[in-house]
Coordinates of C-alpha atoms in Angstrom, one line a residue:
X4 CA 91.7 98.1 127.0
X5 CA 89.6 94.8 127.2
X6 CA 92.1 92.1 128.2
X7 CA 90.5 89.5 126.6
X8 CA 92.7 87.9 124.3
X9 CA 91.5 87.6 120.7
X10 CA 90.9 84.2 118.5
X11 CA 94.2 86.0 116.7
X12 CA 95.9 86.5 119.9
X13 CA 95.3 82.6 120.9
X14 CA 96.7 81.8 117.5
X15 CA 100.1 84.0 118.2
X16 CA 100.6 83.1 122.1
X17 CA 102.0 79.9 120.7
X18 CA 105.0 81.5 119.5
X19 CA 105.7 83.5 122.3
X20 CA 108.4 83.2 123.7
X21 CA 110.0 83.9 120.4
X22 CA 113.8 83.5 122.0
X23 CA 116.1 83.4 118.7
X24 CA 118.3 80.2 119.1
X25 CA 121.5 80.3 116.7
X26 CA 123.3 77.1 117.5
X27 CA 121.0 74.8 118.2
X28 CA 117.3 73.4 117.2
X29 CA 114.7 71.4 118.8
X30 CA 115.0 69.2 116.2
X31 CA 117.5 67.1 114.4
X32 CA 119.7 69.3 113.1
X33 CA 121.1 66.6 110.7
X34 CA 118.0 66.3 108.9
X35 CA 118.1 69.8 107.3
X36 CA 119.8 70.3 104.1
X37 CA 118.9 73.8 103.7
X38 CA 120.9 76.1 100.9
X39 CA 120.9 79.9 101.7
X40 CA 122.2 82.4 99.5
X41 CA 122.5 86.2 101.0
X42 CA 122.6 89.0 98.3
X43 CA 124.5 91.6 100.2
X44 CA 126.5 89.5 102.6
X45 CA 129.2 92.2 102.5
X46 CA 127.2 95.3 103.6
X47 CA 126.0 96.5 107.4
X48 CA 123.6 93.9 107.7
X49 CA 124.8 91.0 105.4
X50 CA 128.0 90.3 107.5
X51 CA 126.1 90.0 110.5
X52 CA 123.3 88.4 109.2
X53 CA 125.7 85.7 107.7
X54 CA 127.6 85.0 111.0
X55 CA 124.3 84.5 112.6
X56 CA 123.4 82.7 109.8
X57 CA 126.8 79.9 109.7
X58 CA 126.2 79.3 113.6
X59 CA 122.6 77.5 112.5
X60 CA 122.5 73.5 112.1
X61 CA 119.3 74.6 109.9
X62 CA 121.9 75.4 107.2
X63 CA 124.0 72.9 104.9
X64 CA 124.9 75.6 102.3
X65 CA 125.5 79.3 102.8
X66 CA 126.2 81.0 99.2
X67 CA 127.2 84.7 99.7
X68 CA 127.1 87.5 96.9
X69 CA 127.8 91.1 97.1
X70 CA 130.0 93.5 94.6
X71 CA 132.8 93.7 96.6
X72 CA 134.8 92.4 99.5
X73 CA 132.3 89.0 99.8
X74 CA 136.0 87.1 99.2
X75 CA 137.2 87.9 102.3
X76 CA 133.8 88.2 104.6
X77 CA 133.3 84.2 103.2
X78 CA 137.0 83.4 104.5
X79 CA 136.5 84.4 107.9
X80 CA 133.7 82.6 108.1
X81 CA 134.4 79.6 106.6
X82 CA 136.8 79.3 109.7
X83 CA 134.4 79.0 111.9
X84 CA 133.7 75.6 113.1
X85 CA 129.8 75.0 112.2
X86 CA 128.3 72.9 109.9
X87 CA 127.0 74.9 106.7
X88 CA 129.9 75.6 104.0
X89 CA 130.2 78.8 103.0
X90 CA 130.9 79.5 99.5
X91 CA 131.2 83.2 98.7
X92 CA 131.0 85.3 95.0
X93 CA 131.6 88.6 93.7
X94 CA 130.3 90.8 91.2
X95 CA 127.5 90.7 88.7
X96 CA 129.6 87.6 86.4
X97 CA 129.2 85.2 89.8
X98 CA 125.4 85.9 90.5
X99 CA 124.0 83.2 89.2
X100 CA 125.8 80.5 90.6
X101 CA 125.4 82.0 93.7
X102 CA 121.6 81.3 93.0
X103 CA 121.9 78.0 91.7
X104 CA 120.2 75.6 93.8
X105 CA 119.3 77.7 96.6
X106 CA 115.5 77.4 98.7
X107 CA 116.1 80.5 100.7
X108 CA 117.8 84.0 99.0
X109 CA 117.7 86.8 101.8
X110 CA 118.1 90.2 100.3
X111 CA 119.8 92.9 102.5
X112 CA 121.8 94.3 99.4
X113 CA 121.4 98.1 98.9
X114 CA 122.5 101.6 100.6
X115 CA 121.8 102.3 104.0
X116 CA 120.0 105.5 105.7
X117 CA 121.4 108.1 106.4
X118 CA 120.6 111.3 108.7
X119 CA 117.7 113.0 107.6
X120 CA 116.8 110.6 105.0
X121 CA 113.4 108.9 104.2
X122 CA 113.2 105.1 103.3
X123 CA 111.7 106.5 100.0
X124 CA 115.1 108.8 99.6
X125 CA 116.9 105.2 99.2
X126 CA 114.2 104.7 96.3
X127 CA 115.8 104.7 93.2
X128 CA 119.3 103.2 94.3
X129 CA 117.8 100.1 95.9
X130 CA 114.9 99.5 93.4
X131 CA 117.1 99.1 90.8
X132 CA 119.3 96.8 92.7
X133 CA 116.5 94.5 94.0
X134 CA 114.7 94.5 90.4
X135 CA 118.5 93.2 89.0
X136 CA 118.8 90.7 91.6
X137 CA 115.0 89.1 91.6
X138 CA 115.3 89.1 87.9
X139 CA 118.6 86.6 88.1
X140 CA 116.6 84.6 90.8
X141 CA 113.8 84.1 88.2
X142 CA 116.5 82.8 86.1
X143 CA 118.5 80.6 88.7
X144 CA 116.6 79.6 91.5
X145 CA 112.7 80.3 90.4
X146 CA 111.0 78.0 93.1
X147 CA 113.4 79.7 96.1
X148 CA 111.5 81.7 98.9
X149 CA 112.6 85.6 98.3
X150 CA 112.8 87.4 101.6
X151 CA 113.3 91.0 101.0
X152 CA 115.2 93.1 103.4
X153 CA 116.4 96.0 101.1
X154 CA 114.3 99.0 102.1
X155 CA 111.7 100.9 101.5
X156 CA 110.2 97.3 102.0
X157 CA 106.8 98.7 101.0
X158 CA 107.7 99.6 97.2
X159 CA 111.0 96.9 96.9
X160 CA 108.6 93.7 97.9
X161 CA 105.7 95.0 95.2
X162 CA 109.0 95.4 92.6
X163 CA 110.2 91.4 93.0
X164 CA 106.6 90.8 92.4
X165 CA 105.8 92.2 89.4
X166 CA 109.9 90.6 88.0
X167 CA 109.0 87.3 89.2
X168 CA 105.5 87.9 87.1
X169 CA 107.4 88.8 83.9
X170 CA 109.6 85.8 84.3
X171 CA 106.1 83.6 84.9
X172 CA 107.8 82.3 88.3
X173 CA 105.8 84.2 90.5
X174 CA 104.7 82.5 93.5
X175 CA 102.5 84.6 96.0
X176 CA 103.4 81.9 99.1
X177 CA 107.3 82.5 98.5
X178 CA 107.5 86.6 97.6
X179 CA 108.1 88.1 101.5
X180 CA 109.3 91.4 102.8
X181 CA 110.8 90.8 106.4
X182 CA 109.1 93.3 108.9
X183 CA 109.9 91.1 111.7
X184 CA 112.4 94.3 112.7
X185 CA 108.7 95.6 114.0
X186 CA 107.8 93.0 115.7
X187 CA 111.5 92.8 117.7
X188 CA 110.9 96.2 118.8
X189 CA 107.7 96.1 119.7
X190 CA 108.5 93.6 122.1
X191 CA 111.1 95.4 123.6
X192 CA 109.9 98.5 124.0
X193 CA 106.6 97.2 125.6
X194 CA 108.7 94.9 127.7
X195 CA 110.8 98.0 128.8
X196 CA 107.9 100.2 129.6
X197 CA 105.9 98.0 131.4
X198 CA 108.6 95.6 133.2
X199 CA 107.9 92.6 131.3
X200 CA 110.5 89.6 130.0
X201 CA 110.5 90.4 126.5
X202 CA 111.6 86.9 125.2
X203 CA 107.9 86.0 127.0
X204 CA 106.1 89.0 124.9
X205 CA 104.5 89.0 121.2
X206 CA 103.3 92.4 119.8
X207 CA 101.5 91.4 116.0
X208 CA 102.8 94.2 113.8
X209 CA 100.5 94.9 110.8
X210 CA 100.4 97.3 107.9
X211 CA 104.3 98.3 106.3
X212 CA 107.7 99.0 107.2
X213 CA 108.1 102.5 107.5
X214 CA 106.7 105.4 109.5
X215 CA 102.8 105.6 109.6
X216 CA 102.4 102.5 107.3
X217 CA 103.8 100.2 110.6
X218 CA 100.7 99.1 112.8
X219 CA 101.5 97.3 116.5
X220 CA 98.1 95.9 117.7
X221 CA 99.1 96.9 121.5
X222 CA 95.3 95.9 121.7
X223 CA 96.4 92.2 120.7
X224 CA 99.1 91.6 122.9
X225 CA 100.7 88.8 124.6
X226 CA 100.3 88.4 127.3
X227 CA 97.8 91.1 127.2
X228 CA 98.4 94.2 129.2
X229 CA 96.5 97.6 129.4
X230 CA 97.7 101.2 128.2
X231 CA 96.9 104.8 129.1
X232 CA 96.0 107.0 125.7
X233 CA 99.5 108.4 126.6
X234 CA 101.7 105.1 126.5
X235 CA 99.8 104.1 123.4
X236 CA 100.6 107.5 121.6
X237 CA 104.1 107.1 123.2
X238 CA 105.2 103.5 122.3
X239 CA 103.6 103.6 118.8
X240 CA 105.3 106.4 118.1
X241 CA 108.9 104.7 119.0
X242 CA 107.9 102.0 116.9
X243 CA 107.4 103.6 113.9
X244 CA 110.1 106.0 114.4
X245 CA 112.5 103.3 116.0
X246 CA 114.6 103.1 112.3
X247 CA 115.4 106.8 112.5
X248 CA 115.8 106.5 116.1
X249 CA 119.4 104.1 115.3
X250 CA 120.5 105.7 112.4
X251 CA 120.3 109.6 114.4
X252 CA 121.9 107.8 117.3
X253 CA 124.7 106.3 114.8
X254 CA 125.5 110.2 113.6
X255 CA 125.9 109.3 109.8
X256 CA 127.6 105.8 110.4
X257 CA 124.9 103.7 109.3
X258 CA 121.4 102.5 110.2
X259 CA 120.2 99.6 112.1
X260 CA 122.0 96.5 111.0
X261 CA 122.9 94.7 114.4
X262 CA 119.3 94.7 115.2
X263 CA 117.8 93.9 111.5
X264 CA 120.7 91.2 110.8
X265 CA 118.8 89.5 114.4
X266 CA 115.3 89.9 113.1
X267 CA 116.4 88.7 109.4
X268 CA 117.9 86.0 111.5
X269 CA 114.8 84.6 113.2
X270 CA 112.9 85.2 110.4
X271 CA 115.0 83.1 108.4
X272 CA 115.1 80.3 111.0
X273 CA 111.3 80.3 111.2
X274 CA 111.0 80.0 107.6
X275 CA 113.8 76.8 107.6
X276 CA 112.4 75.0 110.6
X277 CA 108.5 75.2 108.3
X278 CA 110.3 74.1 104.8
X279 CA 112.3 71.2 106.8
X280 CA 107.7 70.4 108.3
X281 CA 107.8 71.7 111.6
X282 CA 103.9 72.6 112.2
X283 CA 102.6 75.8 114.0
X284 CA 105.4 78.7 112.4
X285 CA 104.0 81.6 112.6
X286 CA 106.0 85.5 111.7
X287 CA 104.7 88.6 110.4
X288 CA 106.0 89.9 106.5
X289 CA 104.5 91.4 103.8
X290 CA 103.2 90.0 101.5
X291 CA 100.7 90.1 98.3
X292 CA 97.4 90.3 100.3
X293 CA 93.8 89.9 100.4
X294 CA 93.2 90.7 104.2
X295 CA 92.7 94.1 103.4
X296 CA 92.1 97.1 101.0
X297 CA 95.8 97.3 100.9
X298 CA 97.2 95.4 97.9
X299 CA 100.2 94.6 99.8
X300 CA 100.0 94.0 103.4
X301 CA 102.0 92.5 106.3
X302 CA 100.0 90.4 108.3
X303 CA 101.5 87.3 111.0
X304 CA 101.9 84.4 108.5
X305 CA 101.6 80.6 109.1
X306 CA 104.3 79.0 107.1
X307 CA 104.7 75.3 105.9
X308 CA 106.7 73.4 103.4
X309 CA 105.4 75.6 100.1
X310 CA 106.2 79.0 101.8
X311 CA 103.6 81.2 103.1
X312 CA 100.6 78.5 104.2
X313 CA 98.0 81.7 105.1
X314 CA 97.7 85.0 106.7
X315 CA 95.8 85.5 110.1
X316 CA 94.7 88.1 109.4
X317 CA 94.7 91.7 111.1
X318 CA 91.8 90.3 114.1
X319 CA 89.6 92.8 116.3
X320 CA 91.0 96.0 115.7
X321 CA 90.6 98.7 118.8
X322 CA 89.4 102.4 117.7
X323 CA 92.8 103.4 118.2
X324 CA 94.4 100.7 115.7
X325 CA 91.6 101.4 112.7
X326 CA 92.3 104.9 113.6
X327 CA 96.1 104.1 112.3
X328 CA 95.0 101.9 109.5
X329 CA 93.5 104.7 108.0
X330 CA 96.2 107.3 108.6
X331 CA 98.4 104.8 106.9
X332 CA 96.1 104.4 103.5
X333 CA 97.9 107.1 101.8
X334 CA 101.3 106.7 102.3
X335 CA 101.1 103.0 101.4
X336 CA 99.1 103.1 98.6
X337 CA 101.3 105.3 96.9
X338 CA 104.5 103.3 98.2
X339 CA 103.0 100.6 96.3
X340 CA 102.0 102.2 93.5
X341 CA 105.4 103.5 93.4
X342 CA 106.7 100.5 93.6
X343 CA 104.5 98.4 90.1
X344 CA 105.5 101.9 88.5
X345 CA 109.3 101.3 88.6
X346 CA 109.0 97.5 87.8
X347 CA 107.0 98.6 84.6
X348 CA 109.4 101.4 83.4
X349 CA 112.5 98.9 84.8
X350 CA 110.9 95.9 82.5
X351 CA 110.5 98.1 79.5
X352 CA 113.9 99.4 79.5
X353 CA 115.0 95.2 79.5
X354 CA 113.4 94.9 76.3
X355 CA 115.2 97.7 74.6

């Protein structure tokens, strides 16, 4: 592999090291007023994600909504002693004041994976569930950044899109599915294979969020390092496979929420430190994209104030990486088309 680092690569080396920091900022922490809602705070990755979540001075407001339980997950941690006041609701009656107001809404809300299950097995349960709660954003908090968590990413994200449309809120900058779960792992698993300090590593993670549709640019690393054929075939493959690799290793006790509730985590940090001006952000998601053929594709983002500021871009691909953009096409074309399909039928019944 040519070490040369790419004009993308220069671009991304600025955020590595990408070391998540819960309780404290480089900046004033005072200055942010930031309010948070989490739709699914009660499930495998909500509860985590809003403990990590309260321990940020980013946060002035934490508003948490699930269907059950979201009482008692609010009191326990409204007794910790951090700055953002936690106000919890339950059930579909308390959704929209738990929107009201709020910049950022994180969506983990939905089933989890189980053995021997595809992301597009969890199809119909969670597209229904993320069409029901973007339609009450486009009612309560139109102008909030929506980060969707609830898989399969690759149809949900296309499905807020075309609500947000109907609703004539839609905002291309501020519609985001979180892949930085990729991006985590990628770092880790090249920093375990080739004895690097993964805070110090930054992998760019292109394409989707499931199986062959999820791209790392090994080619693009930082700091860059070479491969053998056989440790590219061999860590792409964990990469894409690393979802099923939790959820077989948790034996039908749930999927990977510990490590998704610390990617949501940074993601949502990043996002904060941009709307509160701090320059140079840069994550992965996926997003509504021109970068490529693909309608939808997640690319590392700049972020500013408005949301998404641009997309770098997918850079100088290697043989092996356009070799895996094109074994992707058809699994994430049809996960999109998938994904407008349901938002049309899901609209029409609305009007009936």
């Amino acid at each position: 592999m040519n070490k040369s680092v790419s004009v993308l690569g220069n671009v991304l080396w600025s955020v590595a090291p990408k070391l998540v920091r819960y309780t404290s900022s480089t900046r004033d922490a005072g200055s942010f007023t930031r309010k948070v809602a989490v739709l699914g705070a009660s499930g495998g990755i909500g509860q985590p994600l809003s403990l990590l979540l309260k321990l940020s001075p980013l946060i002035s407001d934490l508003s948490l909504y699930d269907i059950q339980h979201t009482k008692g997950v609010g009191a326990d941690l409204s007794h910790i002693e951090t700055r953002a006041k936690v106000k919890a609701y339950v059930g579909q009656e308390q959704l929209a004041d738990a929107l009201k107001g709020m910049e950022l809404v994180l969506i983990p809300a939905g089933v989890p994976r189980k053995p021997g299950m595809t992301r597009d097995d969890l199809f119909n349960t969670n597209a229904t569930i993320v069409a029901d709660l973007v339609s009450s954003c486009a009612k309560n908090c139109p102008r909030a950044l929506i980060a969707i968590i609830a898989n399969p990413v690759n149809s949900t994200v296309p499905i807020a899109a075309e609500i947000m449309k109907h609703h004539g809120v839609y905002d291309e900058k501020k519609v985001i599915g979180v892949t930085t779960l990729d991006v985590v792992r990628a770092a880790t698993f090249v920093a375990e294979a080739k004895g690097l300090d993964p805070t110090r590593v930054f992998v760019p993670v292109i394409g989707g969020h499931s199986g062959n549709t999820i791209i790392p640019l090994l080619s693009q690393l930082s700091p860059p390092v070479s491969f053998s054929k056989q440790e590219l075939d061999s860590l792409t493959k964990r990469i894409q496979n690393a979802g099923t690799e939790v959820v077989e290793a948790k034996a039908g006790t749930g999927s990977a929420t510990l490590s998704m509730a610390h990617a949501a985590a940074r993601f949502t940090f990043s996002v904060l430190e941009a709307l509160g001006g701090k320059e140079g952000v840069v994550e992965c998601g996926y997003i509504l994209s021109k970068e490529t053929e693909f309608k939808y594709f997640a690319t590392p983002l700049s972020f500013t104030r408005n949301g998404v500021e641009r997309s770098h871009g997918i850079g100088k691909l290697s043989e092996y990486e356009t070799k895996l953009m094109e074994e992707a096409k058809s699994e994430l074309n049809s996960n999109i088309k998938k994904g407008e399909e349901f938002a049309k039928a899901y609209l029409q019944k609305q009007k009936k």
